[in-house]
Coordinates of C-alpha atoms and ligand atoms in Angstrom, one line a residue:
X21 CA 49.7 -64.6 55.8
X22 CA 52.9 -66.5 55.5
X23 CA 54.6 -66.9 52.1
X24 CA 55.6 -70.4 52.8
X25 CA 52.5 -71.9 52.5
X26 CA 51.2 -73.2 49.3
X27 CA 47.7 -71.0 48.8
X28 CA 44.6 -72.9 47.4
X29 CA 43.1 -70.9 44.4
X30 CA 39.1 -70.7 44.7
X31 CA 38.4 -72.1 41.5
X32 CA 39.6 -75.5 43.2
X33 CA 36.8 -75.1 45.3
X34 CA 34.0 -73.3 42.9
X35 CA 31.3 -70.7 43.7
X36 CA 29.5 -73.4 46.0
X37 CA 32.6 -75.6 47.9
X38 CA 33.6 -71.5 48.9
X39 CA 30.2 -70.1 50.1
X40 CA 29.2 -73.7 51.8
X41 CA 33.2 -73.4 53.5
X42 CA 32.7 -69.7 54.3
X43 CA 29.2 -70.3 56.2
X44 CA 29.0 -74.3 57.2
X45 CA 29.6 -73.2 60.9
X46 CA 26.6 -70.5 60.9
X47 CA 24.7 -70.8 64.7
X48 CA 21.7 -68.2 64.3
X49 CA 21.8 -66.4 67.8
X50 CA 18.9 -63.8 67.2
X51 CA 15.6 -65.3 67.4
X52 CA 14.7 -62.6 64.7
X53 CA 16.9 -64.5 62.2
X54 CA 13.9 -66.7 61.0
X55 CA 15.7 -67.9 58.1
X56 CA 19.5 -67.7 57.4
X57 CA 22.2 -68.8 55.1
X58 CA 20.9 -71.5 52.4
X59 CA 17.9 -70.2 50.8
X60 CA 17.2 -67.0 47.9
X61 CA 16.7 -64.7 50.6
X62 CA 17.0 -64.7 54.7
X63 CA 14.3 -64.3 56.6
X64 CA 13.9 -61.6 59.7
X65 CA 11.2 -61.4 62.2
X66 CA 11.3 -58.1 64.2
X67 CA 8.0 -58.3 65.3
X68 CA 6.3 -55.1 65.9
X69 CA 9.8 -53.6 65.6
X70 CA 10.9 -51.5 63.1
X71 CA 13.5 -52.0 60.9
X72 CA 16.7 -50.3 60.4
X73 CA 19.0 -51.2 57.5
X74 CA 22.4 -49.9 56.0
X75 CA 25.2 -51.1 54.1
X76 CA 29.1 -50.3 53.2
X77 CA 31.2 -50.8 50.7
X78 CA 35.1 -51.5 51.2
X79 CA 37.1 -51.8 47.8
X80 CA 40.5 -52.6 47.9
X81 CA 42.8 -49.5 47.6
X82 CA 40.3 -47.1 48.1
X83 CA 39.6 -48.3 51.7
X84 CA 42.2 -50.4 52.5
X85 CA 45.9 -51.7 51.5
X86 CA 46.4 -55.4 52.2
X87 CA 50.0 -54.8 52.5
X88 CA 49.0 -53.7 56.1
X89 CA 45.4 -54.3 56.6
X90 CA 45.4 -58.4 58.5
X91 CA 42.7 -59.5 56.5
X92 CA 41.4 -61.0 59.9
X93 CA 41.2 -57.1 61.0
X94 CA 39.7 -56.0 57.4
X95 CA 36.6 -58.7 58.3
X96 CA 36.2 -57.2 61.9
X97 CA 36.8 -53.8 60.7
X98 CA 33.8 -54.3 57.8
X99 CA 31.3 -55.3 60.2
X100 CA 31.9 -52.8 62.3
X101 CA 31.2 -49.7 60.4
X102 CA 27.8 -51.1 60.0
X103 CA 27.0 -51.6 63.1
X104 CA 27.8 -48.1 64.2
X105 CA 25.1 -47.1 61.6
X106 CA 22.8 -49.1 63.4
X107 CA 23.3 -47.8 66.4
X108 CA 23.6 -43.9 65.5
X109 CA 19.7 -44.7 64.7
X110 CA 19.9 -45.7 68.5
X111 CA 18.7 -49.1 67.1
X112 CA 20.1 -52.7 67.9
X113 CA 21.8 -54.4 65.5
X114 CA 20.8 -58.0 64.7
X115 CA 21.7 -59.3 61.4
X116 CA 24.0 -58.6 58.5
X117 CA 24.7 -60.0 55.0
X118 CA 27.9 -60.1 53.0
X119 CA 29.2 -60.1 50.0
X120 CA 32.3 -60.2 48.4
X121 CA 34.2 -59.3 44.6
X122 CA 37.6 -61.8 44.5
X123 CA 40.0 -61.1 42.9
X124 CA 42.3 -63.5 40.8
X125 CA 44.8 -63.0 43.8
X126 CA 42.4 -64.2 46.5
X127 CA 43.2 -67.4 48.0
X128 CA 40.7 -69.5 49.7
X129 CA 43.4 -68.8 52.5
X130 CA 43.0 -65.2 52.6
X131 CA 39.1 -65.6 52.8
X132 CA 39.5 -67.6 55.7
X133 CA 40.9 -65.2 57.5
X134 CA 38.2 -62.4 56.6
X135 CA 35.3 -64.9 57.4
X136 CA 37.2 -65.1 60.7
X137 CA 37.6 -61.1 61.6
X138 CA 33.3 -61.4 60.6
X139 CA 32.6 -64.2 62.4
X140 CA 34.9 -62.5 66.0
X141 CA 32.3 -59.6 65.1
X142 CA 29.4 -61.0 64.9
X143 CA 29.9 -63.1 68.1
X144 CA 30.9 -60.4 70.2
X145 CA 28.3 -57.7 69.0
X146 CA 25.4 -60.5 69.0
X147 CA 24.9 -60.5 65.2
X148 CA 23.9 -63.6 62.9
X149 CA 25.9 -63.8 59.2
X150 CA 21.8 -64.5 57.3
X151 CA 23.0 -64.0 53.6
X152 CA 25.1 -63.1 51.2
X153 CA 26.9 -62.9 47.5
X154 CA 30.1 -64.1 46.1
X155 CA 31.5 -63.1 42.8
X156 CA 34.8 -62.2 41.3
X157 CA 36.3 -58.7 40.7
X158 CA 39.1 -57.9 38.3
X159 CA 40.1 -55.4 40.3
X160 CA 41.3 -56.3 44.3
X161 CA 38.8 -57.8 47.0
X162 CA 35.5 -55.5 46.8
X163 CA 33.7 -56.3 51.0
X164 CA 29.9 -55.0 51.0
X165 CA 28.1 -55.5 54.2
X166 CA 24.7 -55.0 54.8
X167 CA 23.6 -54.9 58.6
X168 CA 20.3 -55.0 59.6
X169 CA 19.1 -53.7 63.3
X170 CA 15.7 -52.9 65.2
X171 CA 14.2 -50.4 67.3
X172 CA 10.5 -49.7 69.2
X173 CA 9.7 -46.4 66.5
X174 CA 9.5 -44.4 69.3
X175 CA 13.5 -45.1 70.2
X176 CA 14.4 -44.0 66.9
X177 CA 16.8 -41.0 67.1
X178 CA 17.6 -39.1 63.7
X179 CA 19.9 -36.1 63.1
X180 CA 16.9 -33.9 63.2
X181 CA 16.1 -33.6 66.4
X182 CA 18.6 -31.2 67.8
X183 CA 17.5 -28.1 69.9
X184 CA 19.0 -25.0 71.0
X185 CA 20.8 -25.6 74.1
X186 CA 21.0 -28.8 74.1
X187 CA 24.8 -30.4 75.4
X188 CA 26.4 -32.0 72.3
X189 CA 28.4 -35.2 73.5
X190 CA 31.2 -37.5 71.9
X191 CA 31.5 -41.5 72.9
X192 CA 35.6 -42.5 73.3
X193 CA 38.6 -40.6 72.2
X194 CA 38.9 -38.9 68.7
X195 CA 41.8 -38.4 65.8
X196 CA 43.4 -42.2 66.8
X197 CA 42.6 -44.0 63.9
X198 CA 43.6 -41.1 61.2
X199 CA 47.1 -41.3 63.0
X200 CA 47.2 -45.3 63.1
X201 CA 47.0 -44.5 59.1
X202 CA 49.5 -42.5 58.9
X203 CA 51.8 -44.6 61.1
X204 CA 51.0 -47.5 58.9
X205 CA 51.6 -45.6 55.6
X206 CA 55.0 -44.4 56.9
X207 CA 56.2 -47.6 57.6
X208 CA 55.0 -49.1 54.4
X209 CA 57.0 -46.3 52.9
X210 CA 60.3 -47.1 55.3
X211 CA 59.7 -51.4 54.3
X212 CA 59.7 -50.0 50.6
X213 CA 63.0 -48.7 51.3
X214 CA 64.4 -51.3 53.2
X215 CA 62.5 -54.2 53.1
X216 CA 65.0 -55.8 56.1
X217 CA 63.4 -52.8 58.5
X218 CA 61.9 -53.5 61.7
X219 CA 58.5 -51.5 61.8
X220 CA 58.8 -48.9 64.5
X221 CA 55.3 -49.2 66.3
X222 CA 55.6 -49.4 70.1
X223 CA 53.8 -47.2 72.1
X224 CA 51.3 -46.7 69.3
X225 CA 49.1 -49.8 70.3
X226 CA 46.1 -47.4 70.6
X227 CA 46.3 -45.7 67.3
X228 CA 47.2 -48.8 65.5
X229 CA 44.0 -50.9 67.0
X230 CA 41.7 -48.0 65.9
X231 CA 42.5 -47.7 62.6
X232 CA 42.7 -51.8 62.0
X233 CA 40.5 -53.2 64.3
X234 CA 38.2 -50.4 65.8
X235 CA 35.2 -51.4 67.5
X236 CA 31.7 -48.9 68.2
X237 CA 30.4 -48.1 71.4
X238 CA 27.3 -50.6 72.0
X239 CA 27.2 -50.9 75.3
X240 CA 26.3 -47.1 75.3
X241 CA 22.9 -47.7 73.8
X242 CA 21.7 -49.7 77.0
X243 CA 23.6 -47.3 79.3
X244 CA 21.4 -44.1 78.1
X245 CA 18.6 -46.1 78.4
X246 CA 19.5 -46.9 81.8
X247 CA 20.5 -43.5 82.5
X248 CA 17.2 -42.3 81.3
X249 CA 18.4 -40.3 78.9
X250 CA 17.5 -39.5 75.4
X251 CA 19.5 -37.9 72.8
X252 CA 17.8 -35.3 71.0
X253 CA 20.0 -36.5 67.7
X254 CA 22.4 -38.9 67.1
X255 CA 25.1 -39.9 64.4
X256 CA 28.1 -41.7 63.7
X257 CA 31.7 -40.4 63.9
X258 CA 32.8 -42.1 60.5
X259 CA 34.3 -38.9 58.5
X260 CA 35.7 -36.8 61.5
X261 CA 34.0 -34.5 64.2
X262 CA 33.1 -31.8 61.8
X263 CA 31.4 -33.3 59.3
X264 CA 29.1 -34.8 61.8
X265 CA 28.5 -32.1 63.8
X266 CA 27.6 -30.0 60.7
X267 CA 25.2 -33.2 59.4
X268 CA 23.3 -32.8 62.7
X269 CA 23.4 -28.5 62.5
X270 CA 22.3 -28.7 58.8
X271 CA 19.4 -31.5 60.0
X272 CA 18.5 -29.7 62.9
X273 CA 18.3 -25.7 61.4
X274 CA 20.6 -25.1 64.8
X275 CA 24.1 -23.6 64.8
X276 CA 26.7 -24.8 67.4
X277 CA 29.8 -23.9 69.3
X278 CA 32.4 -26.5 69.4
X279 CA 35.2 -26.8 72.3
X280 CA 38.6 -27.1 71.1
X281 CA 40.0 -28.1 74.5
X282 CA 37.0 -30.4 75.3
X283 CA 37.9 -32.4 72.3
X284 CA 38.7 -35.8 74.0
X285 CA 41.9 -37.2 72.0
X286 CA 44.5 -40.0 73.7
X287 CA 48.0 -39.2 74.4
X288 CA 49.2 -41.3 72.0
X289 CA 47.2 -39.4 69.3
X290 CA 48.9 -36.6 70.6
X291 CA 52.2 -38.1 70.9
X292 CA 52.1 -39.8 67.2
X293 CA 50.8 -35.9 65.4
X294 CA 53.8 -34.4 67.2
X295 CA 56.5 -37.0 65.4
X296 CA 54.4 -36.3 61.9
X297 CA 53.5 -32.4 62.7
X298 CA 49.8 -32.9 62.0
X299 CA 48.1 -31.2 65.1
X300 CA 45.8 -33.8 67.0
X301 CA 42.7 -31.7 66.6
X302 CA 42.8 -31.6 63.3
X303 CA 42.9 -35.5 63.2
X304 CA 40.0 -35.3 65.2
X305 CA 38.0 -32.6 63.8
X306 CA 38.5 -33.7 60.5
X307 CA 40.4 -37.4 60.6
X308 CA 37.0 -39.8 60.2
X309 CA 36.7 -43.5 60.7
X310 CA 36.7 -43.3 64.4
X311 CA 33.3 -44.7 65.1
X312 CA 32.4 -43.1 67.8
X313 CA 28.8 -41.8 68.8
X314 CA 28.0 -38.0 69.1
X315 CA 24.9 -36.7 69.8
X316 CA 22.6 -33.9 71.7
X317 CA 21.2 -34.0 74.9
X318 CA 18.7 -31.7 77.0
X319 CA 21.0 -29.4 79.0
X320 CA 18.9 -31.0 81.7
X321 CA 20.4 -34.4 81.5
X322 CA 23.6 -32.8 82.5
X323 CA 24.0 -34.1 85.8
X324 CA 23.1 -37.4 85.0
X325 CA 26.1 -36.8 81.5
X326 CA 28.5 -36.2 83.5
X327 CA 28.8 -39.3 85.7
X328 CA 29.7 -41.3 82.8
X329 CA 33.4 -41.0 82.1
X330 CA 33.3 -42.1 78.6
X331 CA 30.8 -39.6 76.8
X332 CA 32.1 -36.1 76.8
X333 CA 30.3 -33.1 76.4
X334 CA 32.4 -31.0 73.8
X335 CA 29.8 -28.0 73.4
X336 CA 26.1 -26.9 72.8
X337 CA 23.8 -26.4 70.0
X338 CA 22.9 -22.6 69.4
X339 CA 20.2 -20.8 67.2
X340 CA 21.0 -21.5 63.5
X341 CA 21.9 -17.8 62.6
X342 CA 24.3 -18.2 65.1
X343 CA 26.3 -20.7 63.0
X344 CA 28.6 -23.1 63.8
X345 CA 31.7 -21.9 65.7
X346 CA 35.1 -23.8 66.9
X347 CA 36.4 -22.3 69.8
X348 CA 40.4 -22.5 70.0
X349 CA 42.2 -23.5 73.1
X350 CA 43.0 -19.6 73.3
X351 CA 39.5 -18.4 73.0
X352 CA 39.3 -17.6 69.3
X353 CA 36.2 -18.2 67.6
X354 CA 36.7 -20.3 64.5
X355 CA 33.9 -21.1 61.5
X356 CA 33.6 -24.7 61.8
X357 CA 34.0 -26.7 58.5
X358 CA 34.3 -29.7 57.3
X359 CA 37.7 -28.7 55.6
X360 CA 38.7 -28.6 58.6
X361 CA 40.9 -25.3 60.5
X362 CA 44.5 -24.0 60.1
X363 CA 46.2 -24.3 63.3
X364 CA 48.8 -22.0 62.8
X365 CA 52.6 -22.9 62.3
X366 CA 53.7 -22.1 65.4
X367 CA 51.6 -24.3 67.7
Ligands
LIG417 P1 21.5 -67.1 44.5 O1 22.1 -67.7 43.3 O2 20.1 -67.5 44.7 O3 21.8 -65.7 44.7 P2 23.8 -68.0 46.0 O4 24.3 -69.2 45.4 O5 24.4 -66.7 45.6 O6 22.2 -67.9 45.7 O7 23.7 -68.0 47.6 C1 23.3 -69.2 48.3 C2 23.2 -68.9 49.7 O8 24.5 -68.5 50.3 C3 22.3 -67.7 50.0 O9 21.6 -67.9 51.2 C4 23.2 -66.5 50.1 O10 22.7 -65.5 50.9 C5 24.4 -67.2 50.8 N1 25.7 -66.5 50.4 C6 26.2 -66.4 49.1 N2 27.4 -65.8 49.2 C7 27.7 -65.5 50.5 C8 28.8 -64.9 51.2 N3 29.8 -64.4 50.5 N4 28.7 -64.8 52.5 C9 27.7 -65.3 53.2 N5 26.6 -65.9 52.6 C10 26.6 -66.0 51.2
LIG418 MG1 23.5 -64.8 44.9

């Protein structure tokens, strides 16, 4: 936001003027949004549906820095990590509410621009804004988003339902958005130095874009339908590989042998953990917030898997006294955890 401007503080507007600015252009695009912005509480028909519902909570430096967070990105970046709850349930998402802390700092200004990274959400993943809460914080901005989704109960996919040998498969690339951090908490540190710095970012696009405005993979929802084929267990990729594929092991009672060289990571990622000597498995393995979908299929399905560029199968699920193993690009069998591995110092 540009220091020139003269900021409007929200008490010129009150609790009301804000929340009637921050939703006067609401167009409900879900015919289950019965009932939206305006009363107590919304109203959603899913009609014969079930019901899937989650929310997040993004406080201001614990999950993000608004020296280098856009605020526009911060409002994208908050619906999205709901969203990909949703659809780890393998459920559509169709509504969400949202409610903000502000701080004395906020300017009516500054909630523009998050209403407007919400609003570029919810258009493009077909989502209506149906509710909310506005209050203040003393703290920094607080963002907690609620998104609600639906799905026939026999769609539902939990982290359960894992078997032994069934394919485990990740959505995208991995390990970006821990290294678009770290590239954005270097320069902060450069700036801090020498505020007159130009921040060094080109040829890091990628990394950047996943770690301030990521998006989750939707359109893969439709396409294993399509593909007729159903994942045995599903979650998000929110805290890094490991985690998740211990969440679905731990579900499941199955062990499971990861790939290291399967892992699928951009060259950028690559390029950036070079410069920083953090190894880009590592940001995968153990990075988080990358959104992403993995999950377990029949070994079956693998023909029909392997047509489809962007899921890759990165290992299979074992017999749980097997345990879980990472396999290192030189064969070595590794204890998978959600601490992550040492890579040694001389690779
Ligand atoms: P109440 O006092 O009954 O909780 P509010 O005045 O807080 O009602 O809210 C009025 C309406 O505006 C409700 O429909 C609520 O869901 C919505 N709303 C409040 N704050 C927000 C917000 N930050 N974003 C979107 N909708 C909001
Ligand atoms: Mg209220």
């Amino acid at each position: 936001m540009s220091s020139d401007k003269k900021l409007t503080p929200i008490s010129d507007l009150g609790e009301f003027g804000l929340i009637d600015r921050m939703t006067k252009g609401i167009k409900l695009k879900n015919k289950s949004s019965v009932k939206g912005v305006g009363d107590d509480a919304a109203v959603v028909n899913h009609n014969g549906y079930q019901t899937v519902i989650t929310t997040d909570m993004l406080t201001e430096g614990i999950h993000f820095d608004l020296s280098y967070s856009p605020l526009k990105h911060l409002g994208y970046k908050a619906v999205v990590v709901n969203l990909s709850d949703i659809l780890a349930m393998n459920a559509k998402p169709t509504q969400i509410v949202v409610s903000i802390a502000v701080s004395a700092r906020t300017s009516v200004e500054s909630l523009d621009e998050l209403y407007a990274g919400i609003y570029e959400a919810c258009n493009f993943y077909k989502v209506d804004l149906v509710g909310g809460d506005t209050t203040s914080s003393r703290s920094g901005l607080v963002i907690s988003i609620t998104a609600i989704g639906k799905a026939k109960p026999e769609d539902l996919i939990y982290r359960s339902g894992a078997k032994e040998n069934d394919l485990i498969c990740v959505t995208g690339d991995l390990g970006a958005a821990y290294m678009g951090l770290q590239l954005l908490i270097r320069e902060k540190e450069v700036y801090k130095v020498n505020p007159n710095s130009q921040p060094d970012l080109s040829g890091f696009e990628h990394i950047l874009e996943r770690q301030l405005k990521p998006e989750c993979p939707i359109s893969i929802i439709d396409k294993l339908e399509k593909m007729n084929v159903r994942p045995t267990a599903m979650i998000d990729i929110s805290d890094g590989l490991s985690s998740e594929v211990l969440h679905i092991c731990q579900a499941s009672e199955v062990g499971c042998v990861v790939h290291e060289d399967k892992l699928p990571i951009d060259e950028s990622t690559i390029k950036f953990g070079n410069q920083i000597g953090v190894h880009s498995s590592i940001a995968a393995l153990n990075g988080g917030e990358d959104y992403e979908l993995l999950f377990t299929v029949p070994l079956s399905d693998f023909d029909t898997i392997k047509r489809y560029p962007e899921i890759k199968v990165i290992g299979h699920i074992t017999k749980e006294d097997k345990g879980c193993s990472l396999v290192t690009g030189d064969g070595t069998y590794l204890p998978l955890d959600a601490q992550g591995f040492d890579h040694g110092a001389n690779e």
